[in-house]
Short mmCIF file of C-alpha atoms in Angstrom, two decimals:
data_model
loop_
_atom_site.label_atom_id
_atom_site.label_comp_id
_atom_site.label_asym_id
_atom_site.label_seq_id
_atom_site.Cartn_x
_atom_site.Cartn_y
_atom_site.Cartn_z
CA MET A 1 119.89 143.89 137.27
CA PRO A 2 121.91 144.11 140.73
CA SER A 3 120.85 140.83 142.40
CA ILE A 4 118.04 138.19 142.26
CA ALA A 5 116.49 140.11 145.09
CA ALA A 6 115.95 142.95 142.77
CA VAL A 7 113.65 140.83 140.65
CA GLN A 8 110.22 141.99 140.35
CA PRO A 9 106.58 140.86 139.08
CA VAL A 10 106.98 143.36 135.86
CA HIS A 11 110.28 141.76 135.22
CA VAL A 12 108.74 138.30 135.09
CA ALA A 13 105.73 139.69 132.98
CA THR A 14 108.32 141.05 130.37
CA TRP A 15 109.90 138.14 130.14
CA ILE A 16 107.19 135.56 129.69
CA GLU A 17 105.58 138.27 127.20
CA ALA A 18 108.93 138.05 124.98
CA GLY A 19 108.43 134.23 125.15
CA THR A 20 105.33 134.11 123.75
CA ARG A 21 106.67 135.62 120.57
CA GLU A 22 109.32 132.60 119.97
CA LEU A 23 107.69 129.63 121.90
CA ALA A 24 104.23 127.79 122.01
CA ALA A 25 102.13 128.43 125.06
CA PRO A 26 102.95 124.92 126.83
CA SER A 27 106.71 125.87 126.57
CA VAL A 28 106.08 129.23 127.95
CA LYS A 29 103.69 128.00 130.87
CA GLN A 30 106.60 125.31 131.33
CA ARG A 31 109.30 128.09 131.98
CA LEU A 32 107.18 130.29 134.03
CA ALA A 33 106.23 127.11 136.33
CA ALA A 34 109.95 126.65 136.82
CA ILE A 35 110.39 130.32 137.58
CA ARG A 36 107.73 130.16 140.31
CA HIS A 37 109.62 126.72 141.77
CA LEU A 38 112.75 128.61 141.78
CA PHE A 39 111.63 131.79 143.78
CA ASP A 40 109.45 129.29 146.21
CA TRP A 41 112.70 127.84 147.06
CA LEU A 42 114.41 130.90 147.35
CA VAL A 43 111.71 132.49 149.62
CA THR A 44 111.53 129.36 151.89
CA GLY A 45 115.56 129.89 152.14
CA GLN A 46 115.06 133.35 153.29
CA VAL A 47 116.90 134.54 150.30
CA VAL A 48 114.37 136.72 148.98
CA PRO A 49 111.36 137.98 150.80
CA VAL A 50 108.44 137.51 148.38
CA ASN A 51 108.12 135.31 144.80
CA PRO A 52 107.71 138.09 142.08
CA ALA A 53 106.67 135.19 139.80
CA ALA A 54 103.56 134.28 141.63
CA SER A 55 101.32 137.06 140.62
CA VAL A 56 102.45 136.55 136.64
CA ARG A 57 100.13 134.61 134.58
CA GLY A 58 100.88 132.67 131.53
CA PRO A 59 99.51 132.52 128.14
CA ARG A 60 95.88 130.79 127.86
CA HIS A 61 96.31 127.35 126.16
CA VAL A 62 93.60 124.77 126.41
CA ALA A 63 94.06 121.16 124.77
CA THR A 64 91.19 119.87 123.06
CA SER A 65 92.45 116.19 122.30
CA GLY A 66 95.55 114.33 123.54
CA GLN A 67 98.82 114.08 121.65
CA THR A 68 99.64 110.35 122.74
CA PRO A 69 99.34 108.05 119.74
CA VAL A 70 97.33 105.18 120.21
CA LEU A 71 97.92 101.54 118.89
CA ASP A 72 94.90 99.99 117.00
CA PRO A 73 94.37 96.37 118.06
CA THR A 74 96.12 94.98 115.30
CA GLU A 75 99.26 96.89 115.46
CA ALA A 76 99.25 96.02 119.41
CA ARG A 77 98.90 92.60 118.41
CA ALA A 78 101.72 92.53 115.99
CA LEU A 79 103.94 94.16 118.39
CA LEU A 80 103.56 91.64 121.12
CA ASP A 81 103.78 88.66 118.73
CA SER A 82 107.01 90.08 117.59
CA ILE A 83 108.77 89.89 120.78
CA ASP A 84 111.16 86.83 121.42
CA VAL A 85 110.29 85.64 124.79
CA SER A 86 113.34 83.09 124.55
CA THR A 87 115.20 85.63 126.84
CA HIS A 88 114.54 87.12 129.98
CA ALA A 89 114.51 90.55 128.65
CA GLY A 90 112.21 89.22 126.02
CA LEU A 91 109.64 87.99 128.74
CA ARG A 92 110.06 91.37 130.47
CA ASP A 93 109.45 93.46 127.46
CA ARG A 94 106.42 91.70 126.49
CA ALA A 95 104.73 91.91 129.87
CA LEU A 96 105.76 95.68 130.36
CA ILE A 97 104.20 96.47 126.64
CA GLY A 98 101.26 93.96 127.79
CA LEU A 99 100.79 95.87 131.06
CA MET A 100 100.62 99.39 129.39
CA VAL A 101 98.69 98.32 126.56
CA TYR A 102 95.81 96.28 128.35
CA SER A 103 95.53 98.38 131.63
CA PHE A 104 96.34 101.60 130.17
CA ALA A 105 98.91 102.36 132.80
CA ARG A 106 101.41 105.15 132.57
CA ILE A 107 104.93 104.18 132.01
CA GLY A 108 105.86 105.71 135.62
CA ALA A 109 103.27 103.75 137.16
CA ALA A 110 104.10 100.42 135.62
CA LEU A 111 108.07 100.92 136.26
CA GLY A 112 107.39 101.56 139.66
CA MET A 113 105.45 98.17 140.62
CA ALA A 114 106.90 95.45 142.98
CA VAL A 115 106.64 91.98 142.03
CA GLU A 116 103.80 92.03 145.36
CA ASP A 117 101.75 94.24 143.07
CA VAL A 118 101.03 91.45 141.16
CA PHE A 119 98.87 89.11 143.16
CA THR A 120 95.94 86.52 142.73
CA GLN A 121 92.60 87.39 144.23
CA ASN A 122 89.29 85.34 143.68
CA ARG A 123 91.15 83.07 141.35
CA ARG A 124 92.28 85.85 139.31
CA LEU A 125 95.52 87.65 138.54
CA TRP A 126 95.40 91.37 139.28
CA VAL A 127 97.70 94.28 139.00
CA ARG A 128 98.37 97.29 141.69
CA LEU A 129 99.49 100.19 140.21
CA ARG A 130 101.37 103.02 142.30
CA GLU A 131 99.91 106.30 140.77
CA LYS A 132 100.62 110.18 141.49
CA GLY A 133 100.24 111.18 144.87
CA GLY A 134 101.14 108.02 146.62
CA LYS A 135 97.59 106.20 145.12
CA ARG A 136 97.38 102.72 144.40
CA HIS A 137 94.91 101.32 141.94
CA ALA A 138 93.95 97.61 141.87
CA MET A 139 92.46 95.88 138.57
CA PRO A 140 92.13 92.56 137.28
CA CYS A 141 94.13 91.35 134.27
CA HIS A 142 92.99 90.37 130.99
CA HIS A 143 93.41 86.72 130.22
CA ASN A 144 96.42 87.92 127.90
CA LEU A 145 97.99 89.92 130.48
CA GLU A 146 97.92 87.61 132.90
CA GLU A 147 99.66 85.04 130.56
CA TYR A 148 102.19 87.53 129.80
CA LEU A 149 102.89 88.32 133.64
CA THR A 150 103.00 84.58 134.71
CA ALA A 151 105.35 83.67 131.81
CA TYR A 152 107.36 86.81 133.17
CA LEU A 153 107.45 85.55 136.78
CA ASP A 154 108.31 82.22 136.25
CA GLY A 155 110.58 82.49 133.73
CA ALA A 156 112.69 84.73 135.45
CA GLU A 157 112.22 83.18 139.07
CA LEU A 158 111.04 86.37 140.46
CA ARG A 159 108.38 85.04 142.79
CA GLY A 160 110.40 84.61 145.69
CA ASP A 161 111.55 88.26 145.69
CA LEU A 162 108.22 90.24 146.30
CA LYS A 163 109.73 93.32 147.80
CA GLY A 164 111.70 93.52 144.60
CA PRO A 165 111.29 95.79 141.58
CA LEU A 166 108.96 93.90 138.99
CA PHE A 167 110.36 95.33 135.82
CA ARG A 168 114.47 95.16 136.36
CA THR A 169 117.54 96.12 134.17
CA ILE A 170 119.49 93.23 132.42
CA GLY A 171 123.04 92.56 133.79
CA ARG A 172 125.78 93.67 131.37
CA GLY A 173 127.19 90.43 129.43
CA THR A 174 124.97 87.90 131.71
CA GLY A 175 121.49 88.01 130.12
CA LYS A 176 119.69 88.00 133.64
CA LEU A 177 117.92 90.24 135.69
CA THR A 178 119.21 92.63 138.28
CA ARG A 179 117.64 94.20 141.32
CA THR A 180 117.97 97.61 139.62
CA VAL A 181 114.62 99.16 138.60
CA LEU A 182 114.31 99.29 134.89
CA PRO A 183 114.62 103.33 134.07
CA GLN A 184 112.04 105.18 132.03
CA ALA A 185 114.49 106.15 129.40
CA ASN A 186 115.58 102.68 129.34
CA ALA A 187 111.99 101.47 128.60
CA TYR A 188 111.60 104.08 125.78
CA ALA A 189 114.77 103.10 124.13
CA MET A 190 113.34 99.47 124.49
CA ILE A 191 110.00 99.95 122.83
CA GLY A 192 111.49 102.06 119.73
CA PRO A 193 113.49 99.00 118.62
CA ARG A 194 110.60 96.60 119.09
CA ASP A 195 108.20 98.94 117.12
CA ARG A 196 110.88 99.33 114.51
CA GLY A 197 111.35 95.68 114.23
CA ARG A 198 107.70 95.15 113.90
CA HIS A 199 107.46 97.72 111.07
CA ARG A 200 110.52 95.83 109.05
CA ASN A 201 108.75 92.27 109.72
CA GLN A 202 105.74 93.63 107.98
CA ALA A 203 107.57 95.40 105.07
CA ARG A 204 109.44 92.31 104.75
CA GLN A 205 106.23 90.13 104.03
CA SER A 206 104.59 92.91 102.02
CA GLN A 207 107.72 93.52 99.64
CA PHE A 208 108.93 89.62 99.61
CA PRO A 209 106.07 87.40 99.74
CA GLY A 210 107.62 84.97 97.66
CA ASP A 211 110.85 83.63 96.01
CA GLY A 212 109.66 85.34 92.63
CA ASP A 213 110.20 88.66 93.93
CA HIS A 214 113.61 87.69 95.73
CA ARG A 215 114.98 86.55 92.20
CA LEU A 216 113.49 89.92 90.71
CA SER A 217 115.65 91.69 93.38
CA GLN A 218 119.09 89.59 92.26
CA GLU A 219 118.15 90.11 88.36
CA ARG A 220 117.94 94.26 89.10
CA ARG A 221 120.88 93.95 90.83
CA HIS A 222 122.97 92.46 87.88
CA ALA A 223 121.25 94.28 85.63
CA ARG A 224 122.87 97.79 87.12
CA LYS A 225 126.29 96.16 87.65
CA GLY A 226 126.62 95.72 83.99
CA ARG A 227 126.80 99.65 83.87
CA GLY A 228 129.81 99.40 86.11
CA ASP A 229 131.56 96.84 83.90
CA GLY A 230 131.54 99.20 80.71
CA GLU A 231 128.62 97.39 79.42
CA PRO A 232 125.73 99.22 77.43
CA CYS A 233 122.96 100.34 79.90
CA VAL A 234 119.89 97.99 80.52
CA ASP A 235 116.81 99.34 78.92
CA ALA A 236 113.97 100.23 81.07
CA HIS A 237 111.87 97.55 79.47
CA ASP A 238 114.16 95.10 79.95
CA ALA A 239 112.75 91.71 81.07
CA ALA A 240 115.31 91.56 83.98
CA LEU A 241 113.51 94.81 85.33
CA ARG A 242 110.12 93.71 85.28
CA SER A 243 108.01 91.72 87.54
CA PRO A 244 106.86 88.02 86.96
CA ALA A 245 103.43 89.25 86.31
CA ARG A 246 104.53 92.10 83.84
CA ARG A 247 106.51 89.82 81.83
CA ALA A 248 103.52 87.27 80.91
CA GLN A 249 102.11 90.52 79.79
CA PRO A 250 102.28 90.90 75.85
CA ARG A 251 104.09 94.31 74.87
#
């Protein structure tokens, strides 16, 4: 190919057909869209006369069900209750997660909110979401979400900065909120550890409900340690390796 101006629709179609043999249909369609946008920009800049990718059709793909995982009410409640709200970061994280849970807001719409987008109307707290295309969608808050947002605004002292972003980053070494909008990557990095912490708490409660299991784990460590000291290996039916409930059963 001597230059990019020599690219023809047949070249783009051949490249798309080759991509369908290695990639899924959504990936191929995404690449075709990127090529179309590139040539549209080149046409606007008068680099090429026409867009060779405009007439090329990508593979057909129909999504019958969404791929986004949905939390059930029990999981959502456990996640929200596991957040430590003694800091500005905890108040912010609970308010952000609560906003997405109770309003089904996109992460981009939630992070695009300003402080003035949380307002009172008819004695109820409302939120105004900034959706795609410049559209704004206002809705009343669930009573739990109202509690989370009120605690966040009061605890972080944001009510005086109406034009500032609602969800902000935390200053390094200060633990206080800045005036910088929380990026989506940071929000995702925040939600991941929160969810893993919830799973760890649930696992700890299910695996170590009482002191008996804690003593059992210590006895098992001592039993394994004996092998390293040159002592005989502990038998699998030894009392140290059986739970308290199994010890009471006759063998």
